[in-house]
Tab-separated table of C-alpha atoms and ligand atoms in Angstrom:
chain	number	residue	atom	x	y	z
U	1	UNK	CA	-50.121	-158.158	87.062
U	2	UNK	CA	-48.969	-160.239	89.170
U	3	UNK	CA	-51.375	-164.066	89.119
U	4	UNK	CA	-54.544	-164.549	90.685
U	5	UNK	CA	-52.937	-166.028	93.731
U	6	UNK	CA	-50.032	-163.361	94.330
U	7	UNK	CA	-53.351	-160.992	93.621
U	8	UNK	CA	-55.183	-163.051	96.763
U	9	UNK	CA	-51.654	-163.335	99.276
U	10	UNK	CA	-50.808	-159.738	98.286
U	11	UNK	CA	-54.614	-158.264	99.205
U	12	UNK	CA	-54.246	-160.153	102.418
U	13	UNK	CA	-51.263	-158.813	103.701
U	14	UNK	CA	-52.332	-155.134	102.279
U	15	UNK	CA	-56.193	-155.458	104.403
U	16	UNK	CA	-53.375	-156.241	107.312
U	17	UNK	CA	-51.294	-153.791	106.160
U	18	UNK	CA	-54.310	-151.065	106.883
U	19	UNK	CA	-55.895	-152.675	110.075
U	20	UNK	CA	-52.245	-153.663	112.161
U	21	UNK	CA	-49.897	-150.609	110.877
U	22	UNK	CA	-52.711	-147.467	110.177
U	23	UNK	CA	-55.931	-147.980	111.852
U	24	UNK	CA	-54.754	-149.347	115.375
U	25	UNK	CA	-52.213	-146.288	115.100
U	26	UNK	CA	-55.397	-143.440	114.797
U	27	UNK	CA	-56.584	-142.984	111.411
U	28	UNK	CA	-59.573	-143.568	110.987
U	29	UNK	CA	-60.999	-141.749	108.327
U	30	UNK	CA	-63.752	-143.722	105.998
U	31	UNK	CA	-62.280	-142.523	102.968
U	32	UNK	CA	-58.272	-142.960	103.637
U	33	UNK	CA	-58.597	-146.519	104.841
U	34	UNK	CA	-60.085	-147.022	101.386
U	35	UNK	CA	-57.539	-145.883	99.597
U	36	UNK	CA	-55.475	-147.191	101.512
U	37	UNK	CA	-56.961	-151.006	101.190
U	38	UNK	CA	-57.975	-150.349	97.263
U	39	UNK	CA	-54.070	-148.893	95.814
U	40	UNK	CA	-52.429	-151.882	95.094
U	41	UNK	CA	-48.834	-150.100	96.297
U	42	UNK	CA	-47.296	-154.058	94.704
U	43	UNK	CA	-47.119	-152.463	91.449
U	44	UNK	CA	-45.641	-149.032	93.149
U	45	UNK	CA	-41.945	-150.496	94.203
U	46	UNK	CA	-39.591	-150.960	92.572
U	47	UNK	CA	-39.773	-155.579	91.088
U	48	UNK	CA	-37.240	-156.261	93.746
U	49	UNK	CA	-38.773	-155.617	96.924
U	50	UNK	CA	-42.485	-157.104	95.482
U	51	UNK	CA	-42.878	-159.177	98.239
U	52	UNK	CA	-42.153	-155.623	101.145
U	53	UNK	CA	-44.650	-153.943	99.517
U	54	UNK	CA	-46.752	-153.759	102.384
U	55	UNK	CA	-43.729	-153.689	105.277
U	56	UNK	CA	-44.392	-150.846	108.078
U	57	UNK	CA	-41.760	-149.471	106.527
U	58	UNK	CA	-40.835	-146.598	103.010
U	59	UNK	CA	-38.291	-148.602	100.183
U	60	UNK	CA	-35.917	-147.584	97.989
U	61	UNK	CA	-37.686	-146.512	94.388
U	62	UNK	CA	-34.005	-145.478	92.451
U	63	UNK	CA	-32.705	-142.066	91.729
U	64	UNK	CA	-31.635	-141.661	96.058
U	65	UNK	CA	-35.660	-141.029	96.807
U	66	UNK	CA	-38.435	-143.691	98.491
U	67	UNK	CA	-41.561	-144.863	98.719
U	68	UNK	CA	-43.398	-143.251	101.617
U	69	UNK	CA	-43.809	-146.020	104.719
U	70	UNK	CA	-47.650	-146.506	104.452
U	71	UNK	CA	-49.029	-144.923	107.294
U	72	UNK	CA	-47.829	-141.631	106.404
U	73	UNK	CA	-49.014	-141.659	103.303
U	74	UNK	CA	-52.605	-141.979	105.069
U	75	UNK	CA	-51.539	-139.585	107.970
U	76	UNK	CA	-51.157	-136.955	105.247
U	77	UNK	CA	-54.082	-137.983	103.219
U	78	UNK	CA	-56.257	-137.812	106.384
U	79	UNK	CA	-54.538	-134.668	107.373
U	80	UNK	CA	-56.386	-132.967	103.997
U	81	UNK	CA	-60.167	-133.695	105.728
U	82	UNK	CA	-60.518	-134.932	102.670
U	83	UNK	CA	-64.803	-135.449	101.771
U	84	UNK	CA	-64.909	-135.736	97.240
U	85	UNK	CA	-64.438	-134.478	94.768
U	86	UNK	CA	-61.702	-131.502	96.608
U	87	UNK	CA	-58.849	-131.005	93.721
U	88	UNK	CA	-55.260	-131.827	95.554
U	89	UNK	CA	-51.776	-130.896	94.498
U	90	UNK	CA	-49.594	-133.266	95.432
U	91	UNK	CA	-44.976	-131.783	95.798
U	92	UNK	CA	-43.238	-134.626	95.410
U	93	UNK	CA	-44.679	-137.529	92.302
U	94	UNK	CA	-41.934	-139.586	93.925
U	95	UNK	CA	-43.062	-143.680	91.900
U	96	UNK	CA	-46.900	-142.324	91.981
U	97	UNK	CA	-48.188	-144.746	94.948
U	98	UNK	CA	-49.777	-141.411	97.240
U	99	UNK	CA	-50.689	-139.646	94.684
U	100	UNK	CA	-53.469	-143.153	93.712
U	101	UNK	CA	-54.786	-143.019	97.803
U	102	UNK	CA	-55.359	-139.708	96.988
U	103	UNK	CA	-57.459	-139.814	93.797
U	104	UNK	CA	-58.856	-143.137	95.502
U	105	UNK	CA	-60.301	-140.379	98.679
U	106	UNK	CA	-61.810	-138.625	96.269
U	107	UNK	CA	-59.382	-135.888	94.839
U	108	UNK	CA	-58.767	-134.204	91.306
U	109	UNK	CA	-55.170	-134.869	91.986
U	110	UNK	CA	-51.903	-132.567	89.783
U	111	UNK	CA	-48.917	-134.361	91.250
U	112	UNK	CA	-44.891	-132.410	90.456
U	113	UNK	CA	-41.926	-134.333	90.621
U	114	UNK	CA	-38.167	-133.658	89.959
U	115	UNK	CA	-36.778	-135.992	88.492
U	116	UNK	CA	-36.993	-136.572	85.139
U	117	UNK	CA	-36.704	-139.955	85.881
U	118	UNK	CA	-39.324	-140.739	88.341
U	119	UNK	CA	-41.715	-138.437	86.481
U	120	UNK	CA	-41.394	-141.427	83.874
U	121	UNK	CA	-41.789	-144.012	86.121
U	122	UNK	CA	-44.662	-142.682	88.085
U	123	UNK	CA	-46.294	-141.990	84.369
U	124	UNK	CA	-46.106	-146.214	84.534
U	125	UNK	CA	-47.336	-147.715	87.511
U	126	UNK	CA	-50.339	-145.216	87.728
U	127	UNK	CA	-50.727	-146.363	84.052
U	128	UNK	CA	-50.252	-149.845	84.989
U	129	UNK	CA	-51.996	-149.763	88.185
U	130	UNK	CA	-55.599	-147.637	86.308
U	131	UNK	CA	-55.096	-144.078	87.332
U	132	UNK	CA	-54.294	-142.313	83.620
U	133	UNK	CA	-56.204	-139.934	84.389
U	134	UNK	CA	-53.559	-137.765	87.392
U	135	UNK	CA	-51.547	-135.241	85.860
U	136	UNK	CA	-48.040	-135.239	86.550
U	137	UNK	CA	-45.337	-132.563	85.748
U	138	UNK	CA	-42.144	-132.220	86.136
U	139	UNK	CA	-40.508	-128.870	87.033
U	140	UNK	CA	-39.976	-127.512	90.602
U	141	UNK	CA	-42.774	-128.461	93.209
U	142	UNK	CA	-41.953	-125.944	95.695
U	143	UNK	CA	-43.100	-122.811	92.908
U	144	UNK	CA	-46.386	-125.589	93.307
U	145	UNK	CA	-48.516	-126.083	89.249
U	146	UNK	CA	-49.958	-122.174	89.056
U	147	UNK	CA	-51.542	-123.436	86.261
U	148	UNK	CA	-54.323	-125.650	88.656
U	149	UNK	CA	-54.230	-123.161	91.176
U	150	UNK	CA	-55.949	-122.173	93.390
U	151	UNK	CA	-56.261	-126.099	95.020
U	152	UNK	CA	-58.853	-126.914	97.963
U	153	UNK	CA	-55.607	-129.498	99.328
U	154	UNK	CA	-51.399	-129.400	98.894
U	155	UNK	CA	-49.252	-132.157	100.612
U	156	UNK	CA	-45.053	-132.182	100.873
U	157	UNK	CA	-44.355	-135.654	100.415
U	158	UNK	CA	-40.368	-133.752	100.995
U	159	UNK	CA	-38.567	-132.624	103.892
U	160	UNK	CA	-37.920	-128.707	103.111
U	161	UNK	CA	-36.571	-125.694	105.525
U	162	UNK	CA	-39.362	-123.431	104.826
U	163	UNK	CA	-43.157	-123.949	104.194
U	164	UNK	CA	-43.065	-122.389	100.464
U	165	UNK	CA	-44.707	-119.338	100.246
U	166	UNK	CA	-45.726	-120.258	96.775
U	167	UNK	CA	-48.048	-122.999	98.307
U	168	UNK	CA	-49.614	-121.566	100.476
U	169	UNK	CA	-50.649	-119.234	98.135
U	170	UNK	CA	-51.533	-122.016	95.365
U	171	UNK	CA	-54.542	-122.932	98.242
U	172	UNK	CA	-58.673	-121.819	98.554
U	173	UNK	CA	-58.903	-119.985	101.232
U	174	UNK	CA	-60.222	-123.005	103.147
U	175	UNK	CA	-57.982	-124.549	101.586
U	176	UNK	CA	-55.242	-127.212	103.071
U	177	UNK	CA	-50.929	-127.371	103.713
U	178	UNK	CA	-49.518	-130.425	104.689
U	179	UNK	CA	-45.997	-130.324	104.768
U	180	UNK	CA	-42.611	-131.703	106.478
U	181	UNK	CA	-40.909	-128.669	107.407
U	182	UNK	CA	-36.639	-128.768	109.508
U	183	UNK	CA	-33.109	-128.260	109.038
U	184	UNK	CA	-32.407	-132.345	108.627
U	185	UNK	CA	-34.590	-135.465	107.613
U	186	UNK	CA	-34.351	-136.768	111.827
U	187	UNK	CA	-35.554	-133.382	113.155
U	188	UNK	CA	-38.864	-132.311	110.858
U	189	UNK	CA	-42.383	-131.272	112.218
U	190	UNK	CA	-45.433	-132.763	109.882
U	191	UNK	CA	-47.047	-128.987	110.116
U	192	UNK	CA	-50.402	-128.313	108.422
U	193	UNK	CA	-50.829	-124.577	107.215
U	194	UNK	CA	-54.578	-123.751	106.429
U	195	UNK	CA	-55.365	-120.932	104.368
U	196	UNK	CA	-58.221	-118.773	107.182
U	197	UNK	CA	-58.401	-115.074	104.428
U	198	UNK	CA	-56.146	-113.954	101.541
U	199	UNK	CA	-53.097	-113.280	103.694
U	200	UNK	CA	-54.127	-115.709	107.232
U	201	UNK	CA	-52.839	-119.001	108.109
U	202	UNK	CA	-53.266	-121.519	110.657
U	203	UNK	CA	-50.223	-123.585	112.126
U	204	UNK	CA	-50.833	-127.241	113.352
U	205	UNK	CA	-47.772	-129.410	114.958
U	206	UNK	CA	-48.958	-133.108	113.651
U	207	UNK	CA	-45.620	-134.520	115.533
U	208	UNK	CA	-42.378	-135.617	114.283
U	209	UNK	CA	-41.175	-137.176	111.111
U	210	UNK	CA	-39.191	-138.076	108.497
U	211	UNK	CA	-38.435	-137.369	105.286
U	212	UNK	CA	-36.000	-137.288	102.224
U	213	UNK	CA	-34.857	-133.396	100.692
U	214	UNK	CA	-37.372	-130.755	98.709
U	215	UNK	CA	-34.253	-129.423	97.129
U	216	UNK	CA	-35.670	-125.813	95.267
U	217	UNK	CA	-35.691	-122.386	94.973
U	218	UNK	CA	-37.971	-122.220	98.221
U	219	UNK	CA	-36.251	-125.514	99.602
U	220	UNK	CA	-33.302	-126.715	99.956
U	221	UNK	CA	-30.183	-126.853	97.902
U	222	UNK	CA	-29.462	-129.499	95.213
U	223	UNK	CA	-26.285	-130.328	97.341
U	224	UNK	CA	-28.185	-131.352	99.985
U	225	UNK	CA	-28.360	-135.001	100.113
U	226	UNK	CA	-29.503	-137.133	103.424
U	227	UNK	CA	-30.282	-140.392	102.165
P	1	SAM	N1	-45.015	-138.969	97.395
P	1	SAM	C1	-44.146	-141.013	97.278
P	1	SAM	C2	-44.852	-141.756	97.190
P	1	SAM	O1	-46.123	-142.119	96.947
P	1	SAM	O2	-44.495	-142.982	98.407
P	1	SAM	C3	-43.082	-140.237	98.094
P	1	SAM	C4	-41.828	-139.144	97.316
P	1	SAM	S1	-40.393	-139.275	97.917
P	1	SAM	C5	-40.832	-139.908	99.607
P	1	SAM	C6	-40.196	-137.078	97.763
P	1	SAM	C7	-40.046	-136.715	96.406
P	1	SAM	O3	-39.905	-135.753	95.996
P	1	SAM	C8	-38.636	-137.822	95.491
P	1	SAM	O4	-39.135	-138.229	94.232
P	1	SAM	C9	-38.863	-136.248	95.340
P	1	SAM	O5	-37.190	-136.023	93.984
P	1	SAM	C10	-38.773	-135.537	95.189
P	1	SAM	N2	-38.791	-133.647	95.482
P	1	SAM	C11	-37.863	-133.185	96.181
P	1	SAM	N3	-37.741	-131.796	95.917
P	1	SAM	C12	-39.247	-131.991	94.922
P	1	SAM	C13	-39.176	-130.523	94.379
P	1	SAM	N4	-39.268	-129.852	93.992
P	1	SAM	N5	-40.352	-131.624	93.337
P	1	SAM	C14	-40.639	-132.379	92.441
P	1	SAM	N6	-40.789	-133.170	93.301
P	1	SAM	C15	-39.455	-132.836	94.994
């Protein structure tokens, strides 16, 4: 835990981050903005990057992976249209930051990460930040997590070649899946899929994004590496 003065400094940086990087770019959902104001991002970054925690960019977290840019976490959270009390599955826990944001936005959160070291890291970070009721699972998230399905929302924080069918089918009817898709990290679209019926899905393009590869049975091959 940082000292009182440092916590105050980080708090003012966090509030500025939300205004300048997130609200000024058009994210307006109050639950998302409040969650981004609340979660102490500096507890989730690598200690060597603690003074960069509120900068407008992704940061390395080890294992060739990143904590996403704050704006992207907010954009994806808003895209789920949470009202409170939903169950949300996150694929790609990384350091645990976005899972904490989803929790603060009012969701019950299950999150899946394929790299064991990051499962351990995210559990430590979530505990230190006070989020002990988030379920962290080690596994291939392209297959979803059937045990707690169906979900109101699913968010994928790595980019695959196609939208995983397992994830679409683990949505409730009316539920939303937010997922980056594209042939490379510099050519991905953020897509929102809404399940409108048992076998009916609507797709919306939410814009261009840049994510690390989604690796797994319904993602890229293990050898894919863009970072
Ligand atoms: N959600 C994180 C945050 O809060 O900033 C960002 C995570 S990082 C951009 C993407 C993560 O997806 C990496 O930790 C990577 O190991 C993970 N990942 C990639 N393919 C996966 C898969 N099939 N299942 C679960 N996690 C996967």
